[in-house]
PDB file of C-alpha atoms in Angstrom:
ATOM      1  CA  MET P   9      11.589 -10.483   3.761  1.00 87.00           C
ATOM      2  CA  ARG P  10      11.982  -8.507   6.960  1.00 85.00           C
ATOM      3  CA  GLU P  11      14.161 -10.031   9.662  1.00 88.00           C
ATOM      4  CA  ARG P  12      11.216 -10.159  12.073  1.00 85.00           C
ATOM      5  CA  THR P  13       9.023 -11.926   9.524  1.00 86.00           C
ATOM      6  CA  GLU P  14      11.774 -14.391   8.665  1.00 86.00           C
ATOM      7  CA  LYS P  15      12.265 -15.206  12.349  1.00 85.00           C
ATOM      8  CA  VAL P  16       8.548 -15.871  12.870  1.00 83.00           C
ATOM      9  CA  VAL P  17       8.347 -18.002   9.727  1.00 81.00           C
ATOM     10  CA  ARG P  18      11.365 -20.012  10.852  1.00 83.00           C
ATOM     11  CA  GLU P  19      10.435 -20.441  14.520  1.00 82.00           C
ATOM     12  CA  TRP P  20       6.629 -20.757  14.756  1.00 74.00           C
ATOM     13  CA  PRO P  21       5.248 -24.272  14.563  1.00 70.00           C
ATOM     14  CA  ALA P  22       2.710 -25.021  11.832  1.00 68.00           C
ATOM     15  CA  GLU P  23      -0.231 -24.970  14.258  1.00 67.00           C
ATOM     16  CA  CYS P  24       0.559 -21.315  15.014  1.00 74.00           C
ATOM     17  CA  ALA P  25       0.843 -20.204  11.379  1.00 79.00           C
ATOM     18  CA  ALA P  26      -1.720 -17.460  12.053  1.00 84.00           C
ATOM     19  CA  GLU P  27       1.082 -15.648  13.866  1.00 85.00           C
ATOM     20  CA  VAL P  28       2.905 -15.298  10.551  1.00 87.00           C
ATOM     21  CA  ALA P  29      -0.136 -13.558   9.067  1.00 89.00           C
ATOM     22  CA  VAL P  30      -0.390 -11.286  12.108  1.00 90.00           C
ATOM     23  CA  VAL P  31       3.263 -10.281  11.806  1.00 90.00           C
ATOM     24  CA  VAL P  32       2.990  -9.572   8.078  1.00 93.00           C
ATOM     25  CA  LEU P  33      -0.453  -7.929   8.051  1.00 94.00           C
ATOM     26  CA  GLY P  34      -0.470  -6.392  11.517  1.00 92.00           C
ATOM     27  CA  GLY P  35       0.194  -2.705  11.742  1.00 89.00           C
ATOM     28  CA  ALA P  36      -1.647   0.522  12.247  1.00 87.00           C
ATOM     29  CA  TRP P  37      -2.209   1.123   8.527  1.00 95.00           C
ATOM     30  CA  LYS P  38      -1.353  -2.095   6.673  1.00 96.00           C
ATOM     31  CA  PRO P  39      -4.879  -3.450   6.107  1.00 96.00           C
ATOM     32  CA  ALA P  40      -6.079  -0.029   4.924  1.00 95.00           C
ATOM     33  CA  ILE P  41      -3.041   0.359   2.639  1.00 97.00           C
ATOM     34  CA  LEU P  42      -3.669  -3.023   1.045  1.00 97.00           C
ATOM     35  CA  SER P  43      -7.367  -2.258   0.595  1.00 95.00           C
ATOM     36  CA  LEU P  44      -6.681   1.100  -1.074  1.00 96.00           C
ATOM     37  CA  LEU P  45      -4.081  -0.411  -3.377  1.00 97.00           C
ATOM     38  CA  HIS P  46      -6.573  -3.086  -4.356  1.00 96.00           C
ATOM     39  CA  GLN P  47      -9.230  -0.461  -4.992  1.00 95.00           C
ATOM     40  CA  ASP P  48      -7.035   1.934  -6.996  1.00 95.00           C
ATOM     41  CA  GLY P  49      -4.420  -0.395  -8.497  1.00 94.00           C
ATOM     42  CA  VAL P  50      -1.552   2.097  -8.389  1.00 96.00           C
ATOM     43  CA  ILE P  51      -1.273   5.017  -5.991  1.00 97.00           C
ATOM     44  CA  ARG P  52       1.360   7.598  -5.114  1.00 95.00           C
ATOM     45  CA  PHE P  53       2.606   8.223  -1.589  1.00 94.00           C
ATOM     46  CA  GLY P  54       0.938  11.609  -1.080  1.00 93.00           C
ATOM     47  CA  GLU P  55      -2.418  10.412  -2.357  1.00 95.00           C
ATOM     48  CA  LEU P  56      -2.202   7.294  -0.220  1.00 95.00           C
ATOM     49  CA  GLY P  57      -1.564   9.451   2.844  1.00 95.00           C
ATOM     50  CA  ARG P  58      -4.498  11.728   2.082  1.00 96.00           C
ATOM     51  CA  ARG P  59      -6.841   8.799   1.477  1.00 95.00           C
ATOM     52  CA  LEU P  60      -5.802   7.251   4.792  1.00 95.00           C
ATOM     53  CA  GLY P  61      -6.517  10.435   6.740  1.00 94.00           C
ATOM     54  CA  ASP P  62      -2.990  11.833   6.821  1.00 88.00           C
ATOM     55  CA  PRO P  63      -1.059   9.449   9.071  1.00 94.00           C
ATOM     56  CA  PRO P  64       2.390  10.735  10.033  1.00 95.00           C
ATOM     57  CA  PRO P  65       4.622  10.359   6.942  1.00 93.00           C
ATOM     58  CA  ARG P  66       7.237   8.481   8.958  1.00 95.00           C
ATOM     59  CA  VAL P  67       4.665   5.902  10.063  1.00 95.00           C
ATOM     60  CA  LEU P  68       3.241   5.494   6.567  1.00 96.00           C
ATOM     61  CA  THR P  69       6.741   5.113   5.122  1.00 95.00           C
ATOM     62  CA  ARG P  70       7.574   2.419   7.665  1.00 96.00           C
ATOM     63  CA  GLN P  71       4.363   0.483   7.004  1.00 97.00           C
ATOM     64  CA  LEU P  72       4.929   0.647   3.237  1.00 97.00           C
ATOM     65  CA  ARG P  73       8.550  -0.472   3.584  1.00 97.00           C
ATOM     66  CA  GLU P  74       7.522  -3.431   5.731  1.00 96.00           C
ATOM     67  CA  LEU P  75       4.865  -4.431   3.190  1.00 97.00           C
ATOM     68  CA  GLU P  76       7.434  -4.049   0.409  1.00 97.00           C
ATOM     69  CA  ASP P  77      10.087  -6.034   2.291  1.00 97.00           C
ATOM     70  CA  ASP P  78       7.568  -8.809   2.957  1.00 96.00           C
ATOM     71  CA  GLY P  79       6.670  -8.937  -0.739  1.00 97.00           C
ATOM     72  CA  LEU P  80       3.085  -7.635  -0.606  1.00 98.00           C
ATOM     73  CA  VAL P  81       3.658  -4.210  -2.157  1.00 98.00           C
ATOM     74  CA  LEU P  82       5.699  -3.142  -5.162  1.00 98.00           C
ATOM     75  CA  ARG P  83       7.370   0.273  -4.992  1.00 97.00           C
ATOM     76  CA  THR P  84       8.225   1.830  -8.347  1.00 96.00           C
ATOM     77  CA  VAL P  85      10.502   4.869  -8.433  1.00 94.00           C
ATOM     78  CA  TYR P  86      10.616   6.974 -11.591  1.00 92.00           C
ATOM     79  CA  PRO P  87      13.905   8.811 -12.236  1.00 91.00           C
ATOM     80  CA  GLN P  88      12.638  12.350 -12.513  1.00 92.00           C
ATOM     81  CA  VAL P  89      12.706  15.575 -10.552  1.00 91.00           C
ATOM     82  CA  PRO P  90      10.855  15.697  -8.267  1.00 88.00           C
ATOM     83  CA  PRO P  91      10.950  11.947  -7.737  1.00 86.00           C
ATOM     84  CA  LYS P  92       7.768  10.063  -8.517  1.00 91.00           C
ATOM     85  CA  VAL P  93       7.045   6.948  -6.444  1.00 94.00           C
ATOM     86  CA  GLU P  94       4.083   4.661  -6.982  1.00 96.00           C
ATOM     87  CA  TYR P  95       2.858   1.683  -4.996  1.00 98.00           C
ATOM     88  CA  SER P  96       0.885  -1.326  -6.178  1.00 98.00           C
ATOM     89  CA  LEU P  97       0.022  -4.810  -4.951  1.00 98.00           C
ATOM     90  CA  THR P  98       2.072  -7.835  -5.838  1.00 98.00           C
ATOM     91  CA  GLU P  99       0.499 -11.227  -6.449  1.00 98.00           C
ATOM     92  CA  LEU P 100       1.295 -12.087  -2.827  1.00 97.00           C
ATOM     93  CA  GLY P 101      -0.397  -8.867  -1.713  1.00 97.00           C
ATOM     94  CA  ARG P 102      -3.502  -9.682  -3.748  1.00 97.00           C
ATOM     95  CA  GLY P 103      -3.552 -13.071  -2.031  1.00 97.00           C
ATOM     96  CA  ALA P 104      -3.927 -11.334   1.334  1.00 96.00           C
ATOM     97  CA  LEU P 105      -7.109  -9.501   0.300  1.00 96.00           C
ATOM     98  CA  PRO P 106      -9.556 -12.262   1.297  1.00 96.00           C
ATOM     99  CA  ILE P 107      -8.020 -12.195   4.776  1.00 93.00           C
ATOM    100  CA  ILE P 108      -8.346  -8.411   4.961  1.00 93.00           C
ATOM    101  CA  ASP P 109     -11.972  -8.649   3.814  1.00 93.00           C
ATOM    102  CA  GLN P 110     -12.739 -11.298   6.423  1.00 94.00           C
ATOM    103  CA  LEU P 111     -11.067  -9.212   9.138  1.00 90.00           C
ATOM    104  CA  ALA P 112     -13.202  -6.242   8.112  1.00 89.00           C
ATOM    105  CA  ARG P 113     -16.395  -8.318   8.334  1.00 94.00           C
ATOM    106  CA  TRP P 114     -15.394  -9.712  11.715  1.00 91.00           C
ATOM    107  CA  GLY P 115     -14.483  -6.221  12.967  1.00 90.00           C
ATOM    108  CA  ALA P 116     -17.827  -4.796  11.874  1.00 92.00           C
ATOM    109  CA  ASP P 117     -19.669  -7.668  13.562  1.00 93.00           C
ATOM    110  CA  TYR P 118     -17.633  -7.254  16.730  1.00 90.00           C
ATOM    111  CA  ALA P 119     -18.198  -3.497  16.837  1.00 90.00           C
ATOM    112  CA  GLY P 120     -21.933  -4.025  16.281  1.00 90.00           C
ATOM    113  CA  ARG P 121     -22.110  -6.464  19.179  1.00 88.00           C
ATOM    114  CA  ILE P 122     -20.222  -4.121  21.496  1.00 83.00           C
ATOM    115  CA  ASP P 123     -22.465  -1.195  20.485  1.00 81.00           C
ATOM    116  CA  ALA P 124     -25.538  -3.351  21.127  1.00 84.00           C
ATOM    117  CA  GLU P 125     -24.318  -4.058  24.672  1.00 82.00           C
ATOM    118  CA  ASP P 126     -24.023  -0.355  25.527  1.00 72.00           C
TER     119      ASP P 126
END
């Protein structure tokens, strides 16, 4: 678990448990990463980047490492040249999918309401 996540888990009172989810799932690419991993099962770094619209590799690497450190993503490295690295969801990561789906529905509803106001 990342230090930041551990701190939030330790310090936030139970009535603010949503903050834990925001810390773990919040990030520029995390919801999209989790959704793609759910859709494809296993995916390599380069393909993941292409499917996400080519985010900066440094940013994608950081988001994946945070998801891995927090136990949502499994990173498998194959000892070959060039190195082959694959990512997949853990059981904990699969447990986050209903939240991601609900966020997507809420976001679409919100965007529709804002568009309707314009």
